[in-house]
Amino acid sequence: MKLVVKRVLNRGHLYRKYYAAAQDCQICPLKPRCIYAAGAKRKQLFVPFGESLSKQMVEKIETAEGRRIYPQRLAIAEPVFANIRVNKRLDRFTLRGKIKVNIQWLMYCLVHNIEKILNYGWAPA
C-alpha cells in the first residue's frame, strides 16, 4: 500500500488515503475477498485519523443514555479484564505484531472461558 493523499475529508471525518499497486492486486490470492466491485483493478483504503476514539467514547458516555448504561460495564466487562490481567498475569503482551498479539489475546480469552466452564459448569442453550 502506498500513501497517496495525506488528508481526505469525508462526511466530516479526516482520513489518509492509500492505494495498492494494480499489479499487486491482480496476482493476490485474496483479491476476491478484498475487492468487491466488478471491474475494479486495485484496492484503496481510507484510514481515519485526527479525532481520537477516546474522545468519541467520552462524548458518548456523557449523554443521558450513556450515563444510564455505562455503569453496567463495571459488573459485566471489567471483572473479565481484571481476571486476565491479575490472575493470568497478562500485564503486557510478550509477542510483537498485530497477528501474534491477537492470537495471544484470544488464547487468554480461551483460558478464561474454559476456567468459567470448569468453575460454573456448562449448560447447553
Short mmCIF file of N, CA, C and O in Angstrom, two decimals:
data_model
loop_
_atom_site.label_atom_id
_atom_site.label_comp_id
_atom_site.label_asym_id
_atom_site.label_seq_id
_atom_site.Cartn_x
_atom_site.Cartn_y
_atom_site.Cartn_z
N MET A 1 0.84 -1.18 0.00
CA MET A 1 0.00 0.00 0.00
C MET A 1 0.88 1.24 0.00
O MET A 1 1.88 1.30 0.71
N LYS A 2 0.47 2.22 -0.75
CA LYS A 2 1.23 3.46 -0.86
C LYS A 2 0.32 4.62 -0.48
O LYS A 2 -0.82 4.70 -0.94
N LEU A 3 0.84 5.51 0.37
CA LEU A 3 0.10 6.69 0.76
C LEU A 3 -0.02 7.62 -0.43
O LEU A 3 0.97 8.02 -1.02
N VAL A 4 -1.25 7.95 -0.82
CA VAL A 4 -1.49 8.80 -1.97
C VAL A 4 -1.86 10.21 -1.52
O VAL A 4 -1.33 11.18 -2.02
N VAL A 5 -2.77 10.32 -0.59
CA VAL A 5 -3.25 11.61 -0.11
C VAL A 5 -3.14 11.61 1.41
O VAL A 5 -3.61 10.68 2.06
N LYS A 6 -2.53 12.65 1.96
CA LYS A 6 -2.36 12.69 3.41
C LYS A 6 -3.65 13.02 4.14
O LYS A 6 -3.89 12.52 5.22
N ARG A 7 -4.49 13.86 3.54
CA ARG A 7 -5.74 14.24 4.21
C ARG A 7 -6.90 14.26 3.21
O ARG A 7 -6.83 14.91 2.19
N VAL A 8 -7.92 13.50 3.56
CA VAL A 8 -9.15 13.48 2.78
C VAL A 8 -10.28 13.75 3.77
O VAL A 8 -10.37 13.10 4.81
N LEU A 9 -11.14 14.69 3.44
CA LEU A 9 -12.28 14.98 4.29
C LEU A 9 -13.51 14.30 3.70
O LEU A 9 -13.88 14.54 2.56
N ASN A 10 -14.11 13.40 4.48
CA ASN A 10 -15.28 12.66 4.02
C ASN A 10 -16.29 12.62 5.14
O ASN A 10 -16.02 12.06 6.22
N ARG A 11 -17.46 13.21 4.93
CA ARG A 11 -18.54 13.26 5.92
C ARG A 11 -18.07 13.83 7.26
O ARG A 11 -18.43 13.34 8.32
N GLY A 12 -17.21 14.83 7.19
CA GLY A 12 -16.77 15.50 8.41
C GLY A 12 -15.64 14.81 9.14
O GLY A 12 -15.24 15.25 10.21
N HIS A 13 -15.10 13.72 8.59
CA HIS A 13 -14.00 13.00 9.23
C HIS A 13 -12.77 13.06 8.35
O HIS A 13 -12.86 13.01 7.12
N LEU A 14 -11.60 13.12 8.99
CA LEU A 14 -10.34 13.13 8.26
C LEU A 14 -9.81 11.72 8.06
O LEU A 14 -9.84 10.90 8.98
N TYR A 15 -9.31 11.45 6.86
CA TYR A 15 -8.74 10.15 6.54
C TYR A 15 -7.43 10.34 5.79
O TYR A 15 -7.20 11.37 5.16
N ARG A 16 -6.58 9.31 5.83
CA ARG A 16 -5.45 9.19 4.93
C ARG A 16 -5.86 8.18 3.87
O ARG A 16 -6.46 7.16 4.18
N LYS A 17 -5.49 8.45 2.63
CA LYS A 17 -5.91 7.58 1.54
C LYS A 17 -4.71 6.80 1.01
O LYS A 17 -3.68 7.38 0.68
N TYR A 18 -4.85 5.48 0.95
CA TYR A 18 -3.80 4.60 0.45
C TYR A 18 -4.32 3.84 -0.77
O TYR A 18 -5.50 3.51 -0.86
N TYR A 19 -3.40 3.54 -1.70
CA TYR A 19 -3.73 2.72 -2.87
C TYR A 19 -2.75 1.56 -2.95
O TYR A 19 -1.57 1.72 -2.70
N ALA A 20 -3.26 0.43 -3.35
CA ALA A 20 -2.40 -0.70 -3.67
C ALA A 20 -2.01 -0.58 -5.14
O ALA A 20 -2.75 -0.01 -5.94
N ALA A 21 -0.86 -1.10 -5.49
CA ALA A 21 -0.46 -1.11 -6.89
C ALA A 21 -1.37 -2.09 -7.64
O ALA A 21 -1.68 -3.16 -7.13
N ALA A 22 -1.80 -1.70 -8.83
CA ALA A 22 -2.73 -2.53 -9.60
C ALA A 22 -2.17 -3.92 -9.86
O ALA A 22 -2.88 -4.91 -9.77
N GLN A 23 -0.87 -4.02 -10.17
CA GLN A 23 -0.28 -5.33 -10.46
C GLN A 23 -0.23 -6.22 -9.22
O GLN A 23 -0.33 -7.43 -9.31
N ASP A 24 -0.11 -5.61 -8.03
CA ASP A 24 -0.11 -6.40 -6.80
C ASP A 24 -1.47 -7.04 -6.56
O ASP A 24 -1.57 -8.18 -6.12
N CYS A 25 -2.53 -6.29 -6.82
CA CYS A 25 -3.88 -6.80 -6.60
C CYS A 25 -4.23 -7.91 -7.59
O CYS A 25 -4.97 -8.83 -7.26
N GLN A 26 -3.72 -7.83 -8.83
CA GLN A 26 -4.07 -8.81 -9.85
C GLN A 26 -3.54 -10.20 -9.51
O GLN A 26 -4.18 -11.20 -9.81
N ILE A 27 -2.39 -10.29 -8.83
CA ILE A 27 -1.81 -11.60 -8.52
C ILE A 27 -2.13 -12.07 -7.11
O ILE A 27 -1.77 -13.17 -6.73
N CYS A 28 -2.83 -11.25 -6.33
CA CYS A 28 -3.09 -11.58 -4.94
C CYS A 28 -4.18 -12.65 -4.83
O CYS A 28 -5.25 -12.53 -5.41
N PRO A 29 -3.93 -13.73 -4.07
CA PRO A 29 -4.94 -14.78 -3.91
C PRO A 29 -6.16 -14.33 -3.09
O PRO A 29 -7.20 -14.97 -3.15
N LEU A 30 -6.03 -13.24 -2.35
CA LEU A 30 -7.15 -12.74 -1.54
C LEU A 30 -8.00 -11.70 -2.26
O LEU A 30 -8.92 -11.14 -1.66
N LYS A 31 -7.72 -11.46 -3.52
CA LYS A 31 -8.45 -10.44 -4.27
C LYS A 31 -9.97 -10.62 -4.23
O LYS A 31 -10.69 -9.66 -4.00
N PRO A 32 -10.51 -11.83 -4.40
CA PRO A 32 -11.98 -11.98 -4.35
C PRO A 32 -12.58 -11.59 -3.00
O PRO A 32 -13.72 -11.17 -2.92
N ARG A 33 -11.81 -11.72 -1.92
CA ARG A 33 -12.32 -11.36 -0.59
C ARG A 33 -12.11 -9.88 -0.28
O ARG A 33 -12.70 -9.36 0.64
N CYS A 34 -11.26 -9.22 -1.04
CA CYS A 34 -10.89 -7.84 -0.75
C CYS A 34 -11.57 -6.84 -1.68
O CYS A 34 -12.06 -5.81 -1.22
N ILE A 35 -11.62 -7.15 -2.95
CA ILE A 35 -12.17 -6.22 -3.95
C ILE A 35 -13.52 -6.77 -4.42
O ILE A 35 -13.59 -7.84 -5.00
N TYR A 36 -14.57 -6.01 -4.13
CA TYR A 36 -15.92 -6.48 -4.43
C TYR A 36 -16.50 -5.90 -5.73
O TYR A 36 -17.29 -6.53 -6.38
N ALA A 37 -16.12 -4.69 -6.09
CA ALA A 37 -16.72 -4.03 -7.25
C ALA A 37 -16.29 -4.71 -8.54
O ALA A 37 -15.12 -5.07 -8.71
N ALA A 38 -17.24 -4.88 -9.43
CA ALA A 38 -16.94 -5.50 -10.72
C ALA A 38 -16.04 -4.57 -11.52
O ALA A 38 -16.29 -3.37 -11.61
N GLY A 39 -14.99 -5.11 -12.10
CA GLY A 39 -14.08 -4.32 -12.92
C GLY A 39 -13.04 -3.53 -12.14
O GLY A 39 -12.24 -2.83 -12.74
N ALA A 40 -13.05 -3.61 -10.83
CA ALA A 40 -12.05 -2.89 -10.04
C ALA A 40 -10.69 -3.54 -10.20
O ALA A 40 -10.58 -4.76 -10.27
N LYS A 41 -9.65 -2.72 -10.29
CA LYS A 41 -8.31 -3.24 -10.53
C LYS A 41 -7.42 -3.23 -9.29
O LYS A 41 -6.48 -3.99 -9.20
N ARG A 42 -7.74 -2.35 -8.35
CA ARG A 42 -6.90 -2.27 -7.16
C ARG A 42 -7.70 -1.77 -5.97
O ARG A 42 -8.80 -1.26 -6.11
N LYS A 43 -7.13 -1.95 -4.81
CA LYS A 43 -7.79 -1.61 -3.55
C LYS A 43 -7.36 -0.22 -3.09
O LYS A 43 -6.20 0.14 -3.21
N GLN A 44 -8.32 0.53 -2.60
CA GLN A 44 -7.99 1.78 -1.93
C GLN A 44 -8.48 1.68 -0.49
O GLN A 44 -9.45 1.00 -0.20
N LEU A 45 -7.76 2.30 0.40
CA LEU A 45 -8.04 2.18 1.82
C LEU A 45 -8.03 3.56 2.45
O LEU A 45 -7.11 4.35 2.22
N PHE A 46 -9.06 3.86 3.23
CA PHE A 46 -9.15 5.12 3.96
C PHE A 46 -8.93 4.82 5.44
O PHE A 46 -9.67 4.06 6.04
N VAL A 47 -7.88 5.41 6.02
CA VAL A 47 -7.55 5.19 7.42
C VAL A 47 -7.87 6.46 8.19
O VAL A 47 -7.32 7.52 7.90
N PRO A 48 -8.78 6.39 9.17
CA PRO A 48 -9.16 7.59 9.91
C PRO A 48 -8.01 8.08 10.81
O PRO A 48 -7.24 7.29 11.32
N PHE A 49 -7.94 9.39 10.96
CA PHE A 49 -7.01 9.98 11.92
C PHE A 49 -7.57 11.34 12.32
O PHE A 49 -8.54 11.82 11.76
N GLY A 50 -6.96 11.93 13.30
CA GLY A 50 -7.45 13.23 13.78
C GLY A 50 -8.17 13.04 15.09
O GLY A 50 -7.55 12.82 16.12
N GLU A 51 -9.50 13.06 15.06
CA GLU A 51 -10.29 12.92 16.28
C GLU A 51 -10.10 11.53 16.86
O GLU A 51 -10.24 10.53 16.18
N SER A 52 -9.78 11.46 18.13
CA SER A 52 -9.47 10.17 18.74
C SER A 52 -10.74 9.40 19.10
O SER A 52 -11.79 9.98 19.35
N LEU A 53 -10.60 8.10 19.14
CA LEU A 53 -11.72 7.25 19.54
C LEU A 53 -12.05 7.47 21.01
O LEU A 53 -13.21 7.34 21.41
N SER A 54 -11.03 7.79 21.82
CA SER A 54 -11.28 8.05 23.24
C SER A 54 -12.20 9.25 23.41
O SER A 54 -13.11 9.24 24.24
N LYS A 55 -11.97 10.27 22.62
CA LYS A 55 -12.80 11.47 22.69
C LYS A 55 -14.24 11.15 22.29
O LYS A 55 -15.19 11.61 22.92
N GLN A 56 -14.40 10.33 21.27
CA GLN A 56 -15.75 9.92 20.84
C GLN A 56 -16.44 9.13 21.94
O GLN A 56 -17.64 9.29 22.18
N MET A 57 -15.69 8.27 22.65
CA MET A 57 -16.27 7.47 23.72
C MET A 57 -16.71 8.35 24.88
O MET A 57 -17.77 8.14 25.46
N VAL A 58 -15.89 9.35 25.22
CA VAL A 58 -16.25 10.27 26.30
C VAL A 58 -17.54 11.01 25.95
O VAL A 58 -18.43 11.16 26.79
N GLU A 59 -17.65 11.46 24.70
CA GLU A 59 -18.87 12.16 24.27
C GLU A 59 -20.08 11.23 24.35
O GLU A 59 -21.17 11.66 24.73
N LYS A 60 -19.90 9.97 24.02
CA LYS A 60 -20.99 9.01 24.07
C LYS A 60 -21.42 8.74 25.51
O LYS A 60 -22.61 8.64 25.82
N ILE A 61 -20.45 8.64 26.42
CA ILE A 61 -20.76 8.38 27.83
C ILE A 61 -21.44 9.57 28.48
O ILE A 61 -22.27 9.41 29.37
N GLU A 62 -21.12 10.77 28.03
CA GLU A 62 -21.66 11.99 28.64
C GLU A 62 -23.14 12.23 28.30
O GLU A 62 -23.75 13.12 28.86
N THR A 63 -23.72 11.45 27.41
CA THR A 63 -25.15 11.60 27.12
C THR A 63 -25.96 10.96 28.25
O THR A 63 -25.44 10.19 29.05
N ALA A 64 -27.24 11.28 28.30
CA ALA A 64 -28.11 10.71 29.34
C ALA A 64 -28.18 9.19 29.22
O ALA A 64 -28.11 8.48 30.23
N GLU A 65 -28.30 8.70 27.99
CA GLU A 65 -28.34 7.25 27.78
C GLU A 65 -27.02 6.59 28.18
O GLU A 65 -27.00 5.53 28.80
N GLY A 66 -25.91 7.23 27.85
CA GLY A 66 -24.60 6.70 28.21
C GLY A 66 -24.39 6.63 29.71
O GLY A 66 -23.85 5.65 30.22
N ARG A 67 -24.83 7.64 30.42
CA ARG A 67 -24.70 7.64 31.88
C ARG A 67 -25.57 6.55 32.51
O ARG A 67 -25.24 6.03 33.57
N ARG A 68 -26.66 6.21 31.86
CA ARG A 68 -27.54 5.16 32.40
C ARG A 68 -26.95 3.77 32.14
O ARG A 68 -26.99 2.89 33.00
N ILE A 69 -26.38 3.57 30.97
CA ILE A 69 -25.91 2.25 30.56
C ILE A 69 -24.48 1.94 31.02
O ILE A 69 -24.18 0.81 31.41
N TYR A 70 -23.58 2.91 31.01
CA TYR A 70 -22.16 2.64 31.24
C TYR A 70 -21.85 1.97 32.57
O TYR A 70 -20.97 1.10 32.62
N PRO A 71 -22.51 2.32 33.67
CA PRO A 71 -22.19 1.64 34.93
C PRO A 71 -22.38 0.12 34.90
O PRO A 71 -21.76 -0.60 35.67
N GLN A 72 -23.22 -0.38 33.99
CA GLN A 72 -23.40 -1.82 33.86
C GLN A 72 -22.12 -2.51 33.40
O GLN A 72 -21.91 -3.69 33.67
N ARG A 73 -21.26 -1.76 32.70
CA ARG A 73 -19.99 -2.32 32.21
C ARG A 73 -19.12 -2.78 33.38
O ARG A 73 -18.41 -3.77 33.27
N LEU A 74 -19.20 -2.06 34.49
CA LEU A 74 -18.38 -2.41 35.64
C LEU A 74 -18.67 -3.83 36.12
O LEU A 74 -17.77 -4.54 36.54
N ALA A 75 -19.92 -4.24 36.05
CA ALA A 75 -20.28 -5.57 36.53
C ALA A 75 -20.14 -6.64 35.45
O ALA A 75 -20.07 -7.82 35.77
N ILE A 76 -20.09 -6.24 34.19
CA ILE A 76 -20.08 -7.22 33.10
C ILE A 76 -18.67 -7.43 32.53
O ILE A 76 -18.17 -8.55 32.49
N ALA A 77 -18.03 -6.36 32.07
CA ALA A 77 -16.77 -6.50 31.33
C ALA A 77 -15.52 -6.36 32.19
O ALA A 77 -14.55 -7.08 31.99
N GLU A 78 -15.55 -5.45 33.13
CA GLU A 78 -14.32 -5.17 33.88
C GLU A 78 -13.80 -6.36 34.69
O GLU A 78 -12.57 -6.54 34.74
N PRO A 79 -14.63 -7.19 35.32
CA PRO A 79 -14.07 -8.36 36.02
C PRO A 79 -13.30 -9.32 35.11
O PRO A 79 -12.34 -9.94 35.54
N VAL A 80 -13.72 -9.40 33.87
CA VAL A 80 -13.02 -10.27 32.91
C VAL A 80 -11.61 -9.74 32.68
O VAL A 80 -10.63 -10.48 32.75
N PHE A 81 -11.50 -8.43 32.42
CA PHE A 81 -10.18 -7.84 32.19
C PHE A 81 -9.32 -7.93 33.44
O PHE A 81 -8.11 -8.19 33.36
N ALA A 82 -9.92 -7.73 34.61
CA ALA A 82 -9.17 -7.83 35.86
C ALA A 82 -8.65 -9.24 36.08
O ALA A 82 -7.49 -9.43 36.48
N ASN A 83 -9.47 -10.25 35.79
CA ASN A 83 -9.05 -11.64 35.95
C ASN A 83 -7.89 -11.96 35.02
O ASN A 83 -6.89 -12.57 35.43
N ILE A 84 -8.00 -11.54 33.76
CA ILE A 84 -6.94 -11.83 32.80
C ILE A 84 -5.67 -11.09 33.18
O ILE A 84 -4.57 -11.63 33.07
N ARG A 85 -5.80 -9.87 33.66
CA ARG A 85 -4.61 -9.09 33.99
C ARG A 85 -3.94 -9.56 35.29
O ARG A 85 -2.73 -9.74 35.34
N VAL A 86 -4.72 -9.77 36.33
CA VAL A 86 -4.15 -10.08 37.64
C VAL A 86 -3.90 -11.58 37.80
O VAL A 86 -2.77 -12.00 38.09
N ASN A 87 -4.91 -12.39 37.62
CA ASN A 87 -4.77 -13.83 37.86
C ASN A 87 -3.97 -14.54 36.78
O ASN A 87 -3.22 -15.48 37.05
N LYS A 88 -4.13 -14.12 35.54
CA LYS A 88 -3.40 -14.75 34.43
C LYS A 88 -2.10 -14.02 34.13
O LYS A 88 -1.34 -14.43 33.27
N ARG A 89 -1.87 -12.90 34.80
CA ARG A 89 -0.64 -12.10 34.69
C ARG A 89 -0.36 -11.59 33.28
O ARG A 89 0.80 -11.58 32.84
N LEU A 90 -1.40 -11.17 32.58
CA LEU A 90 -1.20 -10.56 31.27
C LEU A 90 -1.16 -9.04 31.44
O LEU A 90 -2.12 -8.34 31.16
N ASP A 91 -0.04 -8.55 31.96
CA ASP A 91 0.13 -7.11 32.11
C ASP A 91 0.57 -6.47 30.80
O ASP A 91 0.30 -5.31 30.56
N ARG A 92 1.26 -7.24 29.99
CA ARG A 92 1.68 -6.76 28.67
C ARG A 92 1.85 -7.98 27.77
O ARG A 92 2.08 -9.09 28.24
N PHE A 93 1.75 -7.74 26.48
CA PHE A 93 1.89 -8.83 25.54
C PHE A 93 3.37 -9.16 25.36
O PHE A 93 4.22 -8.26 25.33
N THR A 94 3.67 -10.43 25.25
CA THR A 94 5.07 -10.86 25.11
C THR A 94 5.47 -11.05 23.65
O THR A 94 6.64 -11.26 23.37
N LEU A 95 4.52 -10.98 22.75
CA LEU A 95 4.80 -11.15 21.33
C LEU A 95 4.71 -9.80 20.63
O LEU A 95 4.15 -8.84 21.17
N ARG A 96 5.22 -9.73 19.42
CA ARG A 96 5.18 -8.49 18.63
C ARG A 96 4.44 -8.75 17.32
O ARG A 96 4.50 -9.83 16.77
N GLY A 97 3.76 -7.72 16.85
CA GLY A 97 2.99 -7.83 15.62
C GLY A 97 1.52 -8.04 15.92
O GLY A 97 1.16 -8.73 16.87
N LYS A 98 0.67 -7.43 15.10
CA LYS A 98 -0.77 -7.48 15.36
C LYS A 98 -1.33 -8.90 15.35
O LYS A 98 -2.16 -9.25 16.18
N ILE A 99 -0.88 -9.71 14.43
CA ILE A 99 -1.41 -11.07 14.31
C ILE A 99 -1.03 -11.89 15.55
O ILE A 99 -1.87 -12.56 16.15
N LYS A 100 0.23 -11.81 15.95
CA LYS A 100 0.68 -12.58 17.12
C LYS A 100 0.02 -12.09 18.40
O LYS A 100 -0.36 -12.90 19.25
N VAL A 101 -0.10 -10.77 18.55
CA VAL A 101 -0.76 -10.22 19.74
C VAL A 101 -2.22 -10.65 19.77
O VAL A 101 -2.75 -11.01 20.83
N ASN A 102 -2.89 -10.63 18.62
CA ASN A 102 -4.28 -11.06 18.56
C ASN A 102 -4.41 -12.53 18.95
O ASN A 102 -5.31 -12.90 19.71
N ILE A 103 -3.51 -13.36 18.48
CA ILE A 103 -3.53 -14.78 18.84
C ILE A 103 -3.30 -14.95 20.34
O ILE A 103 -4.00 -15.73 21.00
N GLN A 104 -2.35 -14.20 20.89
CA GLN A 104 -2.08 -14.30 22.32
C GLN A 104 -3.30 -13.86 23.12
O GLN A 104 -3.67 -14.51 24.10
N TRP A 105 -3.95 -12.77 22.71
CA TRP A 105 -5.15 -12.30 23.40
C TRP A 105 -6.27 -13.35 23.33
O TRP A 105 -6.93 -13.64 24.32
N LEU A 106 -6.47 -13.95 22.16
CA LEU A 106 -7.51 -14.97 22.01
C LEU A 106 -7.22 -16.20 22.87
O LEU A 106 -8.15 -16.80 23.42
N MET A 107 -5.95 -16.54 23.02
CA MET A 107 -5.59 -17.67 23.88
C MET A 107 -5.93 -17.37 25.34
O MET A 107 -6.47 -18.22 26.05
N TYR A 108 -5.65 -16.16 25.80
CA TYR A 108 -6.01 -15.79 27.17
C TYR A 108 -7.52 -15.79 27.36
O TYR A 108 -8.03 -16.22 28.40
N CYS A 109 -8.25 -15.32 26.36
CA CYS A 109 -9.72 -15.34 26.44
C CYS A 109 -10.23 -16.78 26.49
O CYS A 109 -11.17 -17.09 27.24
N LEU A 110 -9.63 -17.65 25.71
CA LEU A 110 -10.00 -19.06 25.70
C LEU A 110 -9.76 -19.70 27.08
O LEU A 110 -10.64 -20.39 27.60
N VAL A 111 -8.62 -19.40 27.67
CA VAL A 111 -8.32 -19.92 29.00
C VAL A 111 -9.34 -19.39 30.01
O VAL A 111 -9.83 -20.14 30.86
N HIS A 112 -9.68 -18.12 29.92
CA HIS A 112 -10.66 -17.52 30.82
C HIS A 112 -12.02 -18.23 30.70
O HIS A 112 -12.65 -18.58 31.70
N ASN A 113 -12.45 -18.48 29.46
CA ASN A 113 -13.75 -19.13 29.25
C ASN A 113 -13.74 -20.59 29.69
O ASN A 113 -14.74 -21.08 30.25
N ILE A 114 -12.64 -21.29 29.46
CA ILE A 114 -12.55 -22.68 29.93
C ILE A 114 -12.60 -22.72 31.45
O ILE A 114 -13.26 -23.58 32.04
N GLU A 115 -11.93 -21.78 32.09
CA GLU A 115 -11.95 -21.70 33.55
C GLU A 115 -13.38 -21.45 34.06
O GLU A 115 -13.80 -22.03 35.05
N LYS A 116 -14.14 -20.61 33.37
CA LYS A 116 -15.53 -20.37 33.76
C LYS A 116 -16.36 -21.63 33.64
O LYS A 116 -17.19 -21.94 34.51
N ILE A 117 -16.13 -22.40 32.57
CA ILE A 117 -16.87 -23.65 32.39
C ILE A 117 -16.52 -24.64 33.51
O ILE A 117 -17.40 -25.30 34.06
N LEU A 118 -15.25 -24.71 33.85
CA LEU A 118 -14.83 -25.62 34.92
C LEU A 118 -15.42 -25.21 36.27
O LEU A 118 -15.83 -26.06 37.07
N ASN A 119 -15.48 -23.92 36.54
CA ASN A 119 -15.97 -23.44 37.83
C ASN A 119 -17.48 -23.44 37.95
O ASN A 119 -18.02 -23.73 39.02
N TYR A 120 -18.17 -23.13 36.88
CA TYR A 120 -19.62 -22.94 36.95
C TYR A 120 -20.43 -23.97 36.18
O TYR A 120 -21.65 -23.98 36.22
N GLY A 121 -19.76 -24.82 35.42
CA GLY A 121 -20.46 -25.83 34.64
C GLY A 121 -20.83 -25.33 33.26
O GLY A 121 -20.65 -24.17 32.93
N TRP A 122 -21.35 -26.26 32.48
CA TRP A 122 -21.73 -25.94 31.12
C TRP A 122 -23.19 -26.27 30.94
O TRP A 122 -23.62 -27.38 31.26
N ALA A 123 -23.95 -25.32 30.45
CA ALA A 123 -25.39 -25.55 30.21
C ALA A 123 -25.68 -25.24 28.76
O ALA A 123 -25.59 -24.10 28.33
N PRO A 124 -26.02 -26.27 27.97
CA PRO A 124 -26.34 -26.01 26.55
C PRO A 124 -27.57 -25.14 26.44
O PRO A 124 -28.49 -25.22 27.25
N ALA A 125 -27.58 -24.32 25.41
CA ALA A 125 -28.70 -23.37 25.20
C ALA A 125 -29.96 -24.08 24.78
O ALA A 125 -29.98 -25.10 24.19
#
